[in-house]
mmCIF file of C-alpha atoms in Angstrom:
data_model
loop_
_atom_site.group_PDB
_atom_site.id
_atom_site.type_symbol
_atom_site.label_atom_id
_atom_site.label_comp_id
_atom_site.label_asym_id
_atom_site.label_seq_id
_atom_site.Cartn_x
_atom_site.Cartn_y
_atom_site.Cartn_z
ATOM 1 C CA LEU A 737 12.179 -1.979 54.905
ATOM 2 C CA GLN A 738 14.934 -1.926 57.537
ATOM 3 C CA PRO A 739 15.576 1.597 58.752
ATOM 4 C CA GLN A 740 19.208 2.520 59.167
ATOM 5 C CA GLY A 741 20.726 5.162 61.375
ATOM 6 C CA SER A 742 19.682 6.866 64.585
ATOM 7 C CA GLU A 743 16.765 6.217 66.888
ATOM 8 C CA GLU A 744 15.064 9.302 65.455
ATOM 9 C CA ALA A 745 15.006 7.682 62.027
ATOM 10 C CA LYS A 746 13.508 4.495 63.462
ATOM 11 C CA ALA A 747 10.866 6.487 65.276
ATOM 12 C CA PHE A 748 10.026 8.430 62.112
ATOM 13 C CA VAL A 749 9.569 5.261 60.068
ATOM 14 C CA HIS A 750 7.441 3.648 62.759
ATOM 15 C CA ALA A 751 5.243 6.762 63.077
ATOM 16 C CA PHE A 752 4.872 6.987 59.312
ATOM 17 C CA LEU A 753 3.730 3.385 59.047
ATOM 18 C CA LYS A 754 1.360 3.811 61.970
ATOM 19 C CA ARG A 755 -0.311 6.778 60.237
ATOM 20 C CA SER A 756 -0.442 4.905 56.944
ATOM 21 C CA MET A 757 -1.899 1.736 58.487
ATOM 22 C CA PRO A 758 -3.894 2.846 61.543
ATOM 23 C CA ARG A 759 -5.737 -0.469 61.901
ATOM 24 C CA VAL A 760 -2.547 -2.538 62.103
ATOM 25 C CA SER A 761 -1.088 -3.232 65.543
ATOM 26 C CA ASP A 762 2.454 -2.258 66.550
ATOM 27 C CA ASP A 763 3.518 -5.914 66.733
ATOM 28 C CA THR A 764 2.308 -6.563 63.197
ATOM 29 C CA ILE A 765 4.144 -3.492 61.911
ATOM 30 C CA GLN A 766 7.329 -4.611 63.621
ATOM 31 C CA ASP A 767 6.917 -8.105 62.203
ATOM 32 C CA MET A 768 6.462 -6.684 58.709
ATOM 33 C CA LEU A 769 9.619 -4.589 59.072
ATOM 34 C CA THR A 770 11.777 -7.473 60.226
ATOM 35 C CA ARG A 771 10.452 -10.323 58.085
ATOM 36 C CA LYS A 772 9.013 -8.918 54.834
ATOM 37 C CA ALA A 773 9.641 -6.291 52.213
ATOM 38 C CA LEU A 774 7.047 -3.553 52.376
ATOM 39 C CA ILE A 775 5.345 -2.580 49.107
ATOM 40 C CA LEU A 776 3.572 0.751 49.033
ATOM 41 C CA GLU A 777 0.748 0.588 46.522
ATOM 42 C CA HIS A 778 0.410 3.291 43.946
ATOM 43 C CA TYR A 779 -2.633 3.848 41.802
ATOM 44 C CA PRO A 780 -1.760 5.918 38.741
ATOM 45 C CA LYS A 781 -4.388 8.076 37.155
ATOM 46 C CA LYS A 782 -6.075 6.499 34.185
ATOM 47 C CA LYS A 783 -5.107 8.162 30.972
ATOM 48 C CA THR A 784 -7.996 9.087 28.788
ATOM 49 C CA LYS A 785 -7.466 7.940 25.235
ATOM 50 C CA GLN A 786 -7.762 10.698 22.741
ATOM 51 C CA LYS A 787 -9.813 9.764 19.722
ATOM 52 C CA ARG A 788 -7.954 10.295 16.498
ATOM 53 C CA ASN A 789 -9.874 11.969 13.797
ATOM 54 C CA LYS A 790 -9.545 9.837 10.682
ATOM 55 C CA THR A 791 -8.790 11.904 7.635
ATOM 56 C CA LYS A 792 -11.386 11.207 5.001
ATOM 57 C CA GLY A 793 -10.282 11.076 1.399
ATOM 58 C CA PHE A 794 -12.075 12.607 -1.535
ATOM 59 C CA THR A 795 -15.128 10.879 -2.906
ATOM 60 C CA ALA A 796 -15.232 9.840 -6.568
ATOM 61 C CA LYS A 797 -17.492 12.803 -7.307
ATOM 62 C CA GLN A 798 -15.081 15.230 -5.619
ATOM 63 C CA ARG A 799 -12.137 13.760 -7.558
ATOM 64 C CA ARG A 800 -14.000 14.305 -10.802
ATOM 65 C CA GLU A 801 -14.924 17.868 -9.858
ATOM 66 C CA LEU A 802 -11.325 18.657 -8.891
ATOM 67 C CA ARG A 803 -10.103 16.954 -12.086
ATOM 68 C CA LEU A 804 -7.385 15.136 -10.158
ATOM 69 C CA PHE A 805 -6.863 12.558 -12.897
ATOM 70 C CA GLU A 806 -7.012 14.966 -15.809
ATOM 71 C CA ILE A 807 -3.829 15.424 -17.862
ATOM 72 C CA GLU A 808 -3.511 18.991 -19.090
ATOM 73 C CA PRO A 809 -3.289 19.405 -22.899
ATOM 74 C CA GLU A 810 0.163 20.993 -22.670
ATOM 75 C CA GLN A 811 1.378 17.877 -20.811
ATOM 76 C CA GLN A 812 0.082 15.466 -23.448
ATOM 77 C CA LYS A 813 3.445 14.989 -25.140
ATOM 78 C CA TYR A 814 4.899 11.563 -25.948
ATOM 79 C CA ALA A 815 8.476 12.777 -25.390
ATOM 80 C CA ILE A 816 7.675 13.888 -21.844
ATOM 81 C CA PHE A 817 6.829 10.316 -20.831
ATOM 82 C CA LEU A 818 9.740 8.494 -22.495
ATOM 83 C CA PRO A 819 11.793 8.692 -19.236
ATOM 84 C CA LEU A 820 8.826 7.062 -17.480
ATOM 85 C CA HIS A 821 9.017 4.195 -19.992
ATOM 86 C CA GLU A 822 12.740 3.762 -19.315
ATOM 87 C CA LEU A 823 12.016 3.584 -15.569
ATOM 88 C CA TRP A 824 9.294 1.017 -16.227
ATOM 89 C CA LYS A 825 11.672 -1.185 -18.248
ATOM 90 C CA GLN A 826 14.219 -1.143 -15.428
ATOM 91 C CA TYR A 827 11.444 -1.950 -12.948
ATOM 92 C CA ILE A 828 10.385 -5.003 -15.007
ATOM 93 C CA ARG A 829 13.991 -6.184 -15.401
ATOM 94 C CA ASP A 830 14.443 -6.040 -11.645
ATOM 95 C CA LEU A 831 11.083 -7.737 -11.071
ATOM 96 C CA CYS A 832 11.947 -10.599 -13.472
ATOM 97 C CA HIS A 833 15.570 -10.874 -12.343
ATOM 98 C CA GLY A 834 17.058 -9.553 -15.561
ATOM 99 C CA LEU A 835 14.785 -11.178 -18.191
ATOM 100 C CA LYS A 836 17.421 -13.792 -18.972
ATOM 101 C CA PRO A 837 17.046 -15.832 -22.210
ATOM 102 C CA ASP A 838 16.631 -19.056 -20.241
ATOM 103 C CA ALA A 839 13.811 -17.612 -18.100
ATOM 104 C CA GLN A 840 10.522 -19.499 -18.133
ATOM 105 C CA PRO A 841 7.943 -17.594 -20.245
ATOM 106 C CA HIS A 842 5.041 -18.455 -17.934
ATOM 107 C CA MET A 843 7.015 -17.059 -14.982
ATOM 108 C CA ILE A 844 7.601 -13.745 -16.762
ATOM 109 C CA GLN A 845 3.979 -13.684 -17.940
ATOM 110 C CA GLY A 846 2.769 -14.204 -14.364
ATOM 111 C CA LYS A 847 4.892 -11.325 -13.082
ATOM 112 C CA LEU A 848 3.789 -8.996 -15.888
ATOM 113 C CA LEU A 849 0.121 -9.696 -15.157
ATOM 114 C CA LYS A 850 0.605 -8.409 -11.604
ATOM 115 C CA ALA A 851 3.093 -5.639 -12.426
ATOM 116 C CA ASP A 852 2.358 -1.925 -12.523
ATOM 117 C CA LEU A 853 1.867 -1.016 -16.202
ATOM 118 C CA HIS A 854 2.194 2.765 -15.896
ATOM 119 C CA GLY A 855 4.975 3.585 -18.369
ATOM 120 C CA ALA A 856 4.662 0.437 -20.502
ATOM 121 C CA ILE A 857 4.367 0.710 -24.289
ATOM 122 C CA VAL A 858 1.427 -1.362 -25.511
ATOM 123 C CA THR A 859 -0.221 -1.986 -28.867
ATOM 124 C CA VAL A 860 -3.822 -2.940 -29.535
ATOM 125 C CA THR A 861 -3.461 -6.089 -31.678
ATOM 126 C CA LYS A 862 -7.070 -7.326 -31.734
ATOM 127 C CA SER A 863 -10.363 -5.620 -31.089
ATOM 128 C CA LYS A 864 -14.057 -5.981 -31.797
ATOM 129 C CA CYS A 865 -13.888 -2.314 -32.761
ATOM 130 C CA PRO A 866 -11.496 -2.041 -35.756
ATOM 131 C CA SER A 867 -10.685 1.614 -35.037
ATOM 132 C CA TYR A 868 -8.701 0.594 -31.927
ATOM 133 C CA VAL A 869 -6.429 -1.871 -33.753
ATOM 134 C CA GLY A 870 -2.903 -0.513 -34.192
ATOM 135 C CA ILE A 871 -3.026 2.094 -31.442
ATOM 136 C CA THR A 872 0.428 2.149 -29.830
ATOM 137 C CA GLY A 873 1.636 4.277 -26.967
ATOM 138 C CA ILE A 874 2.722 4.639 -23.372
ATOM 139 C CA ILE A 875 0.206 3.824 -20.658
ATOM 140 C CA LEU A 876 -0.229 6.950 -18.566
ATOM 141 C CA GLN A 877 -3.147 5.842 -16.426
ATOM 142 C CA GLU A 878 -4.810 2.523 -15.749
ATOM 143 C CA PHE A 879 -8.343 2.357 -14.426
ATOM 144 C CA LYS A 880 -10.603 -0.617 -13.850
ATOM 145 C CA HIS A 881 -12.117 -0.514 -17.330
ATOM 146 C CA VAL A 882 -9.777 1.612 -19.482
ATOM 147 C CA PHE A 883 -6.183 2.461 -20.321
ATOM 148 C CA LYS A 884 -5.188 6.048 -21.054
ATOM 149 C CA ILE A 885 -2.444 5.897 -23.695
ATOM 150 C CA ILE A 886 -0.300 8.689 -25.171
ATOM 151 C CA THR A 887 0.694 7.963 -28.785
ATOM 152 C CA LYS A 888 3.756 9.123 -30.735
ATOM 153 C CA GLU A 889 1.485 11.664 -32.428
ATOM 154 C CA ASP A 890 0.940 13.286 -28.980
ATOM 155 C CA LYS A 891 -2.680 12.165 -28.859
ATOM 156 C CA LEU A 892 -4.234 10.911 -25.644
ATOM 157 C CA LYS A 893 -6.341 7.829 -26.345
ATOM 158 C CA VAL A 894 -8.799 6.263 -23.914
ATOM 159 C CA VAL A 895 -8.912 2.576 -24.839
ATOM 160 C CA PRO A 896 -11.350 0.227 -23.084
ATOM 161 C CA LYS A 897 -9.985 -3.064 -21.814
ATOM 162 C CA LEU A 898 -13.133 -4.980 -22.698
ATOM 163 C CA ASN A 899 -13.041 -6.741 -26.107
ATOM 164 C CA ASN A 900 -9.436 -5.684 -26.765
ATOM 165 C CA VAL A 901 -6.140 -7.578 -26.819
ATOM 166 C CA PHE A 902 -2.941 -5.665 -26.046
ATOM 167 C CA SER A 903 0.631 -6.708 -26.796
ATOM 168 C CA LEU A 904 3.533 -5.640 -24.620
ATOM 169 C CA GLU A 905 7.172 -6.119 -25.643
ATOM 170 C CA ILE A 906 10.318 -5.796 -23.556
ATOM 171 C CA ASP A 907 13.827 -7.109 -24.316
ATOM 172 C CA GLY A 908 12.522 -9.459 -27.016
ATOM 173 C CA PHE A 909 9.792 -10.938 -24.816
ATOM 174 C CA THR A 910 6.238 -10.293 -26.027
ATOM 175 C CA SER A 911 3.265 -10.700 -23.722
ATOM 176 C CA TYR A 912 -0.406 -10.487 -24.630
ATOM 177 C CA ILE A 913 -3.005 -8.968 -22.331
ATOM 178 C CA TYR A 914 -6.638 -9.960 -22.827
ATOM 179 C CA GLY A 915 -8.462 -6.886 -21.590
ATOM 180 C CA SER A 916 -11.706 -8.765 -20.912
ATOM 181 C CA LYS A 917 -9.869 -10.771 -18.220
ATOM 182 C CA PHE A 918 -8.055 -7.677 -16.968
ATOM 183 C CA LEU A 919 -10.946 -5.632 -15.599
ATOM 184 C CA LEU A 920 -9.216 -4.752 -12.349
ATOM 185 C CA ARG A 921 -7.512 -1.761 -10.819
ATOM 186 C CA ALA A 922 -3.726 -1.937 -10.633
ATOM 187 C CA SER A 923 -3.844 -2.256 -6.838
ATOM 188 C CA GLU A 924 -6.314 -5.167 -7.062
ATOM 189 C CA ARG A 925 -4.317 -6.952 -9.753
ATOM 190 C CA SER A 926 -1.229 -7.331 -7.556
ATOM 191 C CA ALA A 927 -3.165 -9.630 -5.191
ATOM 192 C CA LYS A 928 -5.153 -11.597 -7.797
ATOM 193 C CA LYS A 929 -4.245 -15.122 -8.835
ATOM 194 C CA PHE A 930 -4.450 -15.524 -12.604
ATOM 195 C CA LYS A 931 -5.175 -18.985 -14.003
ATOM 196 C CA LEU A 932 -3.464 -20.249 -17.128
ATOM 197 C CA LYS A 933 -5.935 -20.983 -19.913
ATOM 198 C CA GLY A 934 -5.338 -22.558 -23.303
ATOM 199 C CA THR A 935 -7.553 -20.317 -25.391
ATOM 200 C CA ILE A 936 -9.208 -17.051 -24.526
ATOM 201 C CA ASP A 937 -11.768 -15.252 -26.625
ATOM 202 C CA LEU A 938 -12.271 -11.518 -26.901
#
């Protein structure tokens, strides 16, 4: 620091440094002023980190009690969910780059296995329980073990994945879903690697 100006300014700076560094001699102070830049240390106050309170979600029991996943009877109408199906078809077309005729079937199959199926129209083609065969409708909810499907007759069906085979058709491409190999939540399915197998049993 090289003081500029009058003798009073020089005297002020010298006195200030003498008070700040009482153990340093006058010669050392003068040497510091003429040869080096002077750095005044500053110790900022340590900021105390505020702990964020993590918001806890509902437990499975609380979700059941609040009936968060229940579809009200007046909302169980097939026509209400047709726009959802149209959105799903557009989503799949974008996901598969247009579903072109020359597209590789195994590529489309792989994408469908990881895709979100809410809004897809599926049909139960095979089942160990004959009463499920032929059920067709829009998937409204997918859980780990079941599909909730709304049929054209405005009936909400809960169809287990286990021991059932579902067919899914879009733009002339038909895919088959073996429910026994599909026991995953939709969020888990997107990260799973499915292996191609020649034959799969119910």
